[in-house]
Coordinates of C-alpha atoms in Angstrom, one line a residue:
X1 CA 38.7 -29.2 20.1
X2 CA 39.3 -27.2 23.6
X3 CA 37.2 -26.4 26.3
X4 CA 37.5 -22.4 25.0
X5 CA 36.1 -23.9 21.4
X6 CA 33.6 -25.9 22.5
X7 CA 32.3 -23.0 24.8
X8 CA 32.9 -20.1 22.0
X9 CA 30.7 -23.1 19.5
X10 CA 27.9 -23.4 21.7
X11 CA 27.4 -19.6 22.2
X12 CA 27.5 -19.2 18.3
X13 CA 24.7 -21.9 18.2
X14 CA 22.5 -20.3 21.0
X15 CA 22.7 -17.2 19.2
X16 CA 21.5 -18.6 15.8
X17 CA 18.2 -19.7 17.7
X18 CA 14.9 -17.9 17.9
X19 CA 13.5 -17.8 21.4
X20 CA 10.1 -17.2 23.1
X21 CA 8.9 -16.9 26.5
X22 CA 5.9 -15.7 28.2
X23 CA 6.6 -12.2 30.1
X24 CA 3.4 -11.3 31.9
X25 CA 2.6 -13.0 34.8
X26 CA 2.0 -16.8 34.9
X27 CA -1.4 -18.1 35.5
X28 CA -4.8 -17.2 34.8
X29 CA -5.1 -14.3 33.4
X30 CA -7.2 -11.5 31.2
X31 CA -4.0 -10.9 28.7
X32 CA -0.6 -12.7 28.4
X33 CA 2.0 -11.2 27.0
X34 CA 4.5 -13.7 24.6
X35 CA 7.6 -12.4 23.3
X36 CA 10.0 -13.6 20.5
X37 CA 13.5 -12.7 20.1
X38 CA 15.7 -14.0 16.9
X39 CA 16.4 -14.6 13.4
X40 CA 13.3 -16.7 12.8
X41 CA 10.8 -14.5 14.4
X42 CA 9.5 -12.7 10.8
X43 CA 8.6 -16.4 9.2
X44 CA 6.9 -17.9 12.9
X45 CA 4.8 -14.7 13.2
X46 CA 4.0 -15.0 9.4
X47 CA 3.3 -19.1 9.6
X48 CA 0.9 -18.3 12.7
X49 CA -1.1 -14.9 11.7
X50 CA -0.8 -14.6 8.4
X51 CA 1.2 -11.5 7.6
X52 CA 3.1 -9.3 9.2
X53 CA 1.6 -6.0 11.2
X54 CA 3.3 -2.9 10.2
X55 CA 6.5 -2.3 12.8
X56 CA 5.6 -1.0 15.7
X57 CA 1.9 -1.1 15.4
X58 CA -0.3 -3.3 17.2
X59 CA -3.0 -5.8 14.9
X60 CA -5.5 -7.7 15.5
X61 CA -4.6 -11.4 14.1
X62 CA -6.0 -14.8 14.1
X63 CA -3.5 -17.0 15.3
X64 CA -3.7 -20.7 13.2
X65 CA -1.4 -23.5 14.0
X66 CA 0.3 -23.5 10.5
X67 CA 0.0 -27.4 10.2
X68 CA -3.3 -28.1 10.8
X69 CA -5.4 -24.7 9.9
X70 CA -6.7 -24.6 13.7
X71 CA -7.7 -21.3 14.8
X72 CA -5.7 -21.3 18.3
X73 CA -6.7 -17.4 19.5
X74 CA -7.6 -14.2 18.5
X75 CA -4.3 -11.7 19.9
X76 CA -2.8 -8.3 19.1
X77 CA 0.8 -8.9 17.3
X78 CA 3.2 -6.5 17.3
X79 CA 6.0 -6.2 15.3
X80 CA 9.3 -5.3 16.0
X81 CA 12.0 -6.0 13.4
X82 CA 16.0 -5.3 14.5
X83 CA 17.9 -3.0 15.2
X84 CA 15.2 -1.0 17.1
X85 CA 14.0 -3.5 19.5
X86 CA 14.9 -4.7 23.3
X87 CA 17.1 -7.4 22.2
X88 CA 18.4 -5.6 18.7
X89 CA 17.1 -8.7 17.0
X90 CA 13.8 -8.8 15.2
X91 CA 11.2 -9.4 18.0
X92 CA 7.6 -9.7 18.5
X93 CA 4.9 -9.6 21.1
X94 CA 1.7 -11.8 21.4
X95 CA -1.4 -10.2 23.4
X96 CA -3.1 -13.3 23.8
X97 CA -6.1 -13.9 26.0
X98 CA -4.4 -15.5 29.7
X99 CA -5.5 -19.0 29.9
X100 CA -3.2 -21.7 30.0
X101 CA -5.3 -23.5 27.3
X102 CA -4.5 -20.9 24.9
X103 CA -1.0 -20.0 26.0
X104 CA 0.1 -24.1 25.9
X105 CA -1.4 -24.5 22.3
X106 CA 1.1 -21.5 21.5
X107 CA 3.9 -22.5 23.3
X108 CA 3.5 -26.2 21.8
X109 CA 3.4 -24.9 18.4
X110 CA 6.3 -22.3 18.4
X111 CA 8.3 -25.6 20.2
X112 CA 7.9 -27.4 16.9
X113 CA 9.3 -24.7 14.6
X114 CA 13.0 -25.6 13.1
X115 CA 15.5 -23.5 15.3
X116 CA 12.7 -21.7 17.5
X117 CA 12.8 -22.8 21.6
X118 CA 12.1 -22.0 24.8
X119 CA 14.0 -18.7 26.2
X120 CA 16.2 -19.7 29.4
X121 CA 16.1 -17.2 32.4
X122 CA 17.6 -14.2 31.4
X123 CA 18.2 -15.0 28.1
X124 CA 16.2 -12.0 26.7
X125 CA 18.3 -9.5 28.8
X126 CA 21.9 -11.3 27.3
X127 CA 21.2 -11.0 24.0
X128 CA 20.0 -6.8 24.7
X129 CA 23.3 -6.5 26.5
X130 CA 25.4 -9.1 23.6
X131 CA 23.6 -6.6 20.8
X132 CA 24.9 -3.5 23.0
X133 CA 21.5 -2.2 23.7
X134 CA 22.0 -2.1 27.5
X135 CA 25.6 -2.5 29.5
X136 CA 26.7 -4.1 32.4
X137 CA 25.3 -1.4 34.8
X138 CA 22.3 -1.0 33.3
X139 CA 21.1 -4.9 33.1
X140 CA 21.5 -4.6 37.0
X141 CA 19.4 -2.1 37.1
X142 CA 16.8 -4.0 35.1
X143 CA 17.5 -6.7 37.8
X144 CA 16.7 -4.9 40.2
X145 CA 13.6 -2.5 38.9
X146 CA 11.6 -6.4 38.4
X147 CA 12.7 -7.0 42.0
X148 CA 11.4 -3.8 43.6
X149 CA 9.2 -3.9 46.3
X150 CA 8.9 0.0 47.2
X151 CA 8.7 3.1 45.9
X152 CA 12.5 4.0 47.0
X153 CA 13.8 1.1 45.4
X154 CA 11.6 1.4 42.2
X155 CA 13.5 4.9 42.1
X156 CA 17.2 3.9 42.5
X157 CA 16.5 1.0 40.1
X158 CA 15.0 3.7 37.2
X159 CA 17.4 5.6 37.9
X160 CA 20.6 3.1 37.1
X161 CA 18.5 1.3 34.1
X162 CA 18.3 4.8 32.7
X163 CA 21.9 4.8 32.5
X164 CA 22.6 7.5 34.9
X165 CA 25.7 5.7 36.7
X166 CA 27.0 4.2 33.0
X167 CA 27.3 8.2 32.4
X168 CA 29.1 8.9 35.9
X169 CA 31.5 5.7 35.1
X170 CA 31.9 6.8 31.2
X171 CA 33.0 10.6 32.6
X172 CA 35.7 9.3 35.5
X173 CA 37.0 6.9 32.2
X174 CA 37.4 10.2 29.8
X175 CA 38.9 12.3 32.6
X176 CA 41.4 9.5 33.9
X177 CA 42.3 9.0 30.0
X178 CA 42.9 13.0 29.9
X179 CA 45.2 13.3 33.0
X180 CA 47.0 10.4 31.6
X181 CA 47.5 11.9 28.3
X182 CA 48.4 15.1 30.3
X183 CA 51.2 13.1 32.4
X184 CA 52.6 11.3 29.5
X185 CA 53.2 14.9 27.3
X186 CA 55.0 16.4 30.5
X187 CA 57.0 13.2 30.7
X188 CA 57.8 12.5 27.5
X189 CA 58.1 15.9 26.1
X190 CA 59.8 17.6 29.0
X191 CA 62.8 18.7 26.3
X192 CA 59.6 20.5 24.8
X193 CA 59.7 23.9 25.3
X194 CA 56.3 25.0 26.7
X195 CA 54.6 21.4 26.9
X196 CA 55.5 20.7 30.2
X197 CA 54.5 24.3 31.4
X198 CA 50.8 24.0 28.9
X199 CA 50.2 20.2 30.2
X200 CA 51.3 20.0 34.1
X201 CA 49.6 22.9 35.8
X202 CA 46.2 21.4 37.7
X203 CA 46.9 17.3 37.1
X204 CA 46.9 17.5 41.1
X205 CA 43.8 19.3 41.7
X206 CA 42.0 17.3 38.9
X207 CA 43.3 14.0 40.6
X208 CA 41.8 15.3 43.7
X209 CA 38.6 16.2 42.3
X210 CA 38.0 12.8 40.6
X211 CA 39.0 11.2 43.9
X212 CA 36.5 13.2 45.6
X213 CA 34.2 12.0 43.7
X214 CA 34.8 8.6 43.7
X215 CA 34.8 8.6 47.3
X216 CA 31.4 10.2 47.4
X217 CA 30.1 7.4 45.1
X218 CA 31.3 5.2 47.2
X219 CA 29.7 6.5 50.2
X220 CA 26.1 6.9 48.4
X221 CA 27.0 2.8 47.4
X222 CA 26.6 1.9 51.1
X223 CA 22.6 3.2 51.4
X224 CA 22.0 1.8 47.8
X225 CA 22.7 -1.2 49.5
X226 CA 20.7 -1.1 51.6
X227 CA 17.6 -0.1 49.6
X228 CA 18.2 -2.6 47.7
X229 CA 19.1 -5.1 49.6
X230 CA 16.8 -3.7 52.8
X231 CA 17.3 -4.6 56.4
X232 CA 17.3 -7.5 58.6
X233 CA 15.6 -6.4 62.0
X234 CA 15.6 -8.9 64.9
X235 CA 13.1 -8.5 68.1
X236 CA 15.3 -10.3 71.1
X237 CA 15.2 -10.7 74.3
X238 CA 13.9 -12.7 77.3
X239 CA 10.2 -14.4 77.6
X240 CA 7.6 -12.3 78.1
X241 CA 9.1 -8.9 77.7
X242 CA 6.5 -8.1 74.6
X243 CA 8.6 -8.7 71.4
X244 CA 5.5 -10.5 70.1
X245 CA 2.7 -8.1 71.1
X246 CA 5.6 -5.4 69.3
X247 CA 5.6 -7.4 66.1
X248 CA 1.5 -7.4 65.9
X249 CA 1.5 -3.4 66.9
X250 CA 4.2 -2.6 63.9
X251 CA 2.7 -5.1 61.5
X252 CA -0.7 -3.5 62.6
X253 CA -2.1 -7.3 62.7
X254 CA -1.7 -10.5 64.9
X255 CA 1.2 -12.0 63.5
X256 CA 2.3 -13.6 66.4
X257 CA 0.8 -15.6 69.4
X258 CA 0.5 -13.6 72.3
X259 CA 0.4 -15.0 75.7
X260 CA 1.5 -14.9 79.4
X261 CA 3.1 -18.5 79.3
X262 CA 7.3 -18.1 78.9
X263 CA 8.3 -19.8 75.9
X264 CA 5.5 -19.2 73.4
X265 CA 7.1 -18.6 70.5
X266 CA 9.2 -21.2 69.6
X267 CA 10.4 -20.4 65.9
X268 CA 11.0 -17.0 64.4
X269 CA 8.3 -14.7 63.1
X270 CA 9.0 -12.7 59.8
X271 CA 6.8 -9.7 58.8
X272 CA 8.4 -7.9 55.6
X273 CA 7.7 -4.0 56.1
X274 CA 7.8 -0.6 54.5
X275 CA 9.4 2.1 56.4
X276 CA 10.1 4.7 54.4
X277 CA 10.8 3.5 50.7
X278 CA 13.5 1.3 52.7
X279 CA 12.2 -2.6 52.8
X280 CA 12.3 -4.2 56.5
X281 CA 12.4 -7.7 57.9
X282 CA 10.9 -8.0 61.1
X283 CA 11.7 -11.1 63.2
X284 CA 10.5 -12.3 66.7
X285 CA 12.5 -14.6 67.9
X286 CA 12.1 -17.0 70.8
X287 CA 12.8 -15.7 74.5
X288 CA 16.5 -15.9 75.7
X289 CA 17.0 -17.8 78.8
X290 CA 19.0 -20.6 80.3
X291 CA 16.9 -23.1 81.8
X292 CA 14.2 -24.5 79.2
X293 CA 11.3 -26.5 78.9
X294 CA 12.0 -28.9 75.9
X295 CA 14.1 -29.7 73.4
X296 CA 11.9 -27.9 70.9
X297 CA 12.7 -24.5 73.2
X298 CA 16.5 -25.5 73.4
X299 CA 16.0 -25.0 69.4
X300 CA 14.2 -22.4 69.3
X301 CA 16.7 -20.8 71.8
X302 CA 19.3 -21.2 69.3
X303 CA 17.8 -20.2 66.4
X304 CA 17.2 -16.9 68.1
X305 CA 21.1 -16.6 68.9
X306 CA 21.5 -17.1 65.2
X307 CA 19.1 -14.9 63.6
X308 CA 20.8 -12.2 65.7
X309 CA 24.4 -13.0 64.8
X310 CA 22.8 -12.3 61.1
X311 CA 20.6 -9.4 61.3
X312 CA 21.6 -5.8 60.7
X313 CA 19.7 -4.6 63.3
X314 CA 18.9 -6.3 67.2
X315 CA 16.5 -4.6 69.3
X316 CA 16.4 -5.9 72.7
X317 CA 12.9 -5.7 74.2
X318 CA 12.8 -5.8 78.3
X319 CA 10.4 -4.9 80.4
X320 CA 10.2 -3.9 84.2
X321 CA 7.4 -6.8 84.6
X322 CA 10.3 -9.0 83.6
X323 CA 13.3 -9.2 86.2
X324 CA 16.8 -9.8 85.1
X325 CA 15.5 -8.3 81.3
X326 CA 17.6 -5.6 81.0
X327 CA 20.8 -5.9 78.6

């Protein structure tokens, strides 16, 4: 057997399983949400409520542990039977009540079903994309939309999910496919009269226009990275110039120590920020100067020198209290 069979075997096996996972929030909670995704799902939602809700609809169900009769919650079941679900498979949703005395009974008895298991992480979102309900594009954009921290990248994330940039890849495909088929009749059938004359005229300015607006993807890529990705913004500059009392004014909180003693921040400060839709990173760093205190300045010192080789952004803070502060 090879390494490409024994890969292509355990994928086939994977498949074959049911899965479940929980996909509200852990912990304590009014409702949690239980999916199941797979060929089993029908007879494990049967064995546990009885029968089967009506697709789509959501029922109230008493949930039993099929062995033993136990009555284990009382939790809306929806039913969601393939093709026309997130996965393509036949799924379905628990609404249980949140505690973690309910939800373990659950899990523990869906772990003893034949072929049922645990989902692993993004295991949900490959089979959607394996079943061709979502494409490469678009599973980013899931990616990203449960990553979102602001409204800007909540947008751009909806906006990629919704296939919007699958439609803008799918339409450069079709038109690079029909400037190639264009190029090909004027080469092959140049002996043709009135091919060449019918196929050639514009292949220039449409190569043009498509480049044009590849480039101006590209340049819209650069700030989608950084929305999504945000910005790394490092305070720097000697002791006592203010970079701390500047952190506490933009974080609108005391964040950091502030003090007149040099040296009294000694490791960095991180505020995470809004500013606009775009997410920011704050940092105050330690003061910059040559002759320290202690080693655990010296360190501090060069984490400082570090954080600002990596940020995006360094704003040097001087001040005229401060000689020798200026860049």
């Amino acid at each position: 057997v090879t390494g490409h069979g024994f890969v292509r075997f355990e994928v086939e096996m994977s498949a074959a399983d049911t899965i479940f996972a929980l996909s509200s929030g852990p912990g304590r909670a009014a409702i949690a949400v239980l999916r199941l995704s797979g060929p089993a799902t029908a007879g494990v939602v049967a064995g546990l409520a009885g029968d089967l809700p009506p697709p789509r609809s959501f029922a109230l169900r008493s949930l039993c542990d099929p062995t033993s009769g136990e009555l284990l919650d009382q939790a809306i079941v929806v039913w969601l039977p393939a093709p026309r679900s997130f996965t393509g498979e036949d799924c379905a949703e628990l609404h249980l009540h949140g505690s973690l005395a309910v939800l373990s009974s659950i899990m523990e008895v869906l772990g003893r079903q034949a072929g049922v298991r645990p989902a692993d992480p993004g295991e949900f979102t490959l089979r959607a994309f394996t079943h061709g309900k979502m494409d490469l594009v678009e599973v980013e954009g899931l990616a990203d939309l449960l990553d979102a921290r602001t409204a800007v990248q909540r947008q751009q994330a909806f906006r990629q999910l919704s296939g919007m940039a699958s439609r803008m890849f799918e339409d450069w495909r079709t038109q690079l496919l029909m400037i190639r088929a264009d190029i090909e009749a004027v080469v092959d059938f140049v002996d043709e009269p009135g091919v060449a004359a019918e196929a050639g005229p514009g292949i220039d300015t449409r190569i043009r226009a498509l480049q044009h607006s590849m480039e101006e993807a590209l340049s819209y890529s650069a700030v989608a990275e950084v929305i999504r990705d945000g910005v790394r913004v490092v305070l720097a500059g000697c002791p006592n110039t203010g970079k701390s009392s500047l952190l506490n004014h933009l974080a609108r909180r005391d964040a950091a120590i502030v003090s007149d003693l040099p040296g009294t921040t000694r490791d960095a400060i991180e505020v995470s920020m809004d500013i606009n839709g775009i997410p920011v990173t704050l940092t105050d760093t330690a003061g910059l100067r040559q002759e320290v205190s202690d080693k655990v300045e010296e360190e501090g010192v060069r984490r400082s020198r570090r954080l600002m080789s990596e940020a995006d952004i360094v704003i040097w803070v001087w001040s005229a209290d401060v000689a020798g502060s200026e860049l």
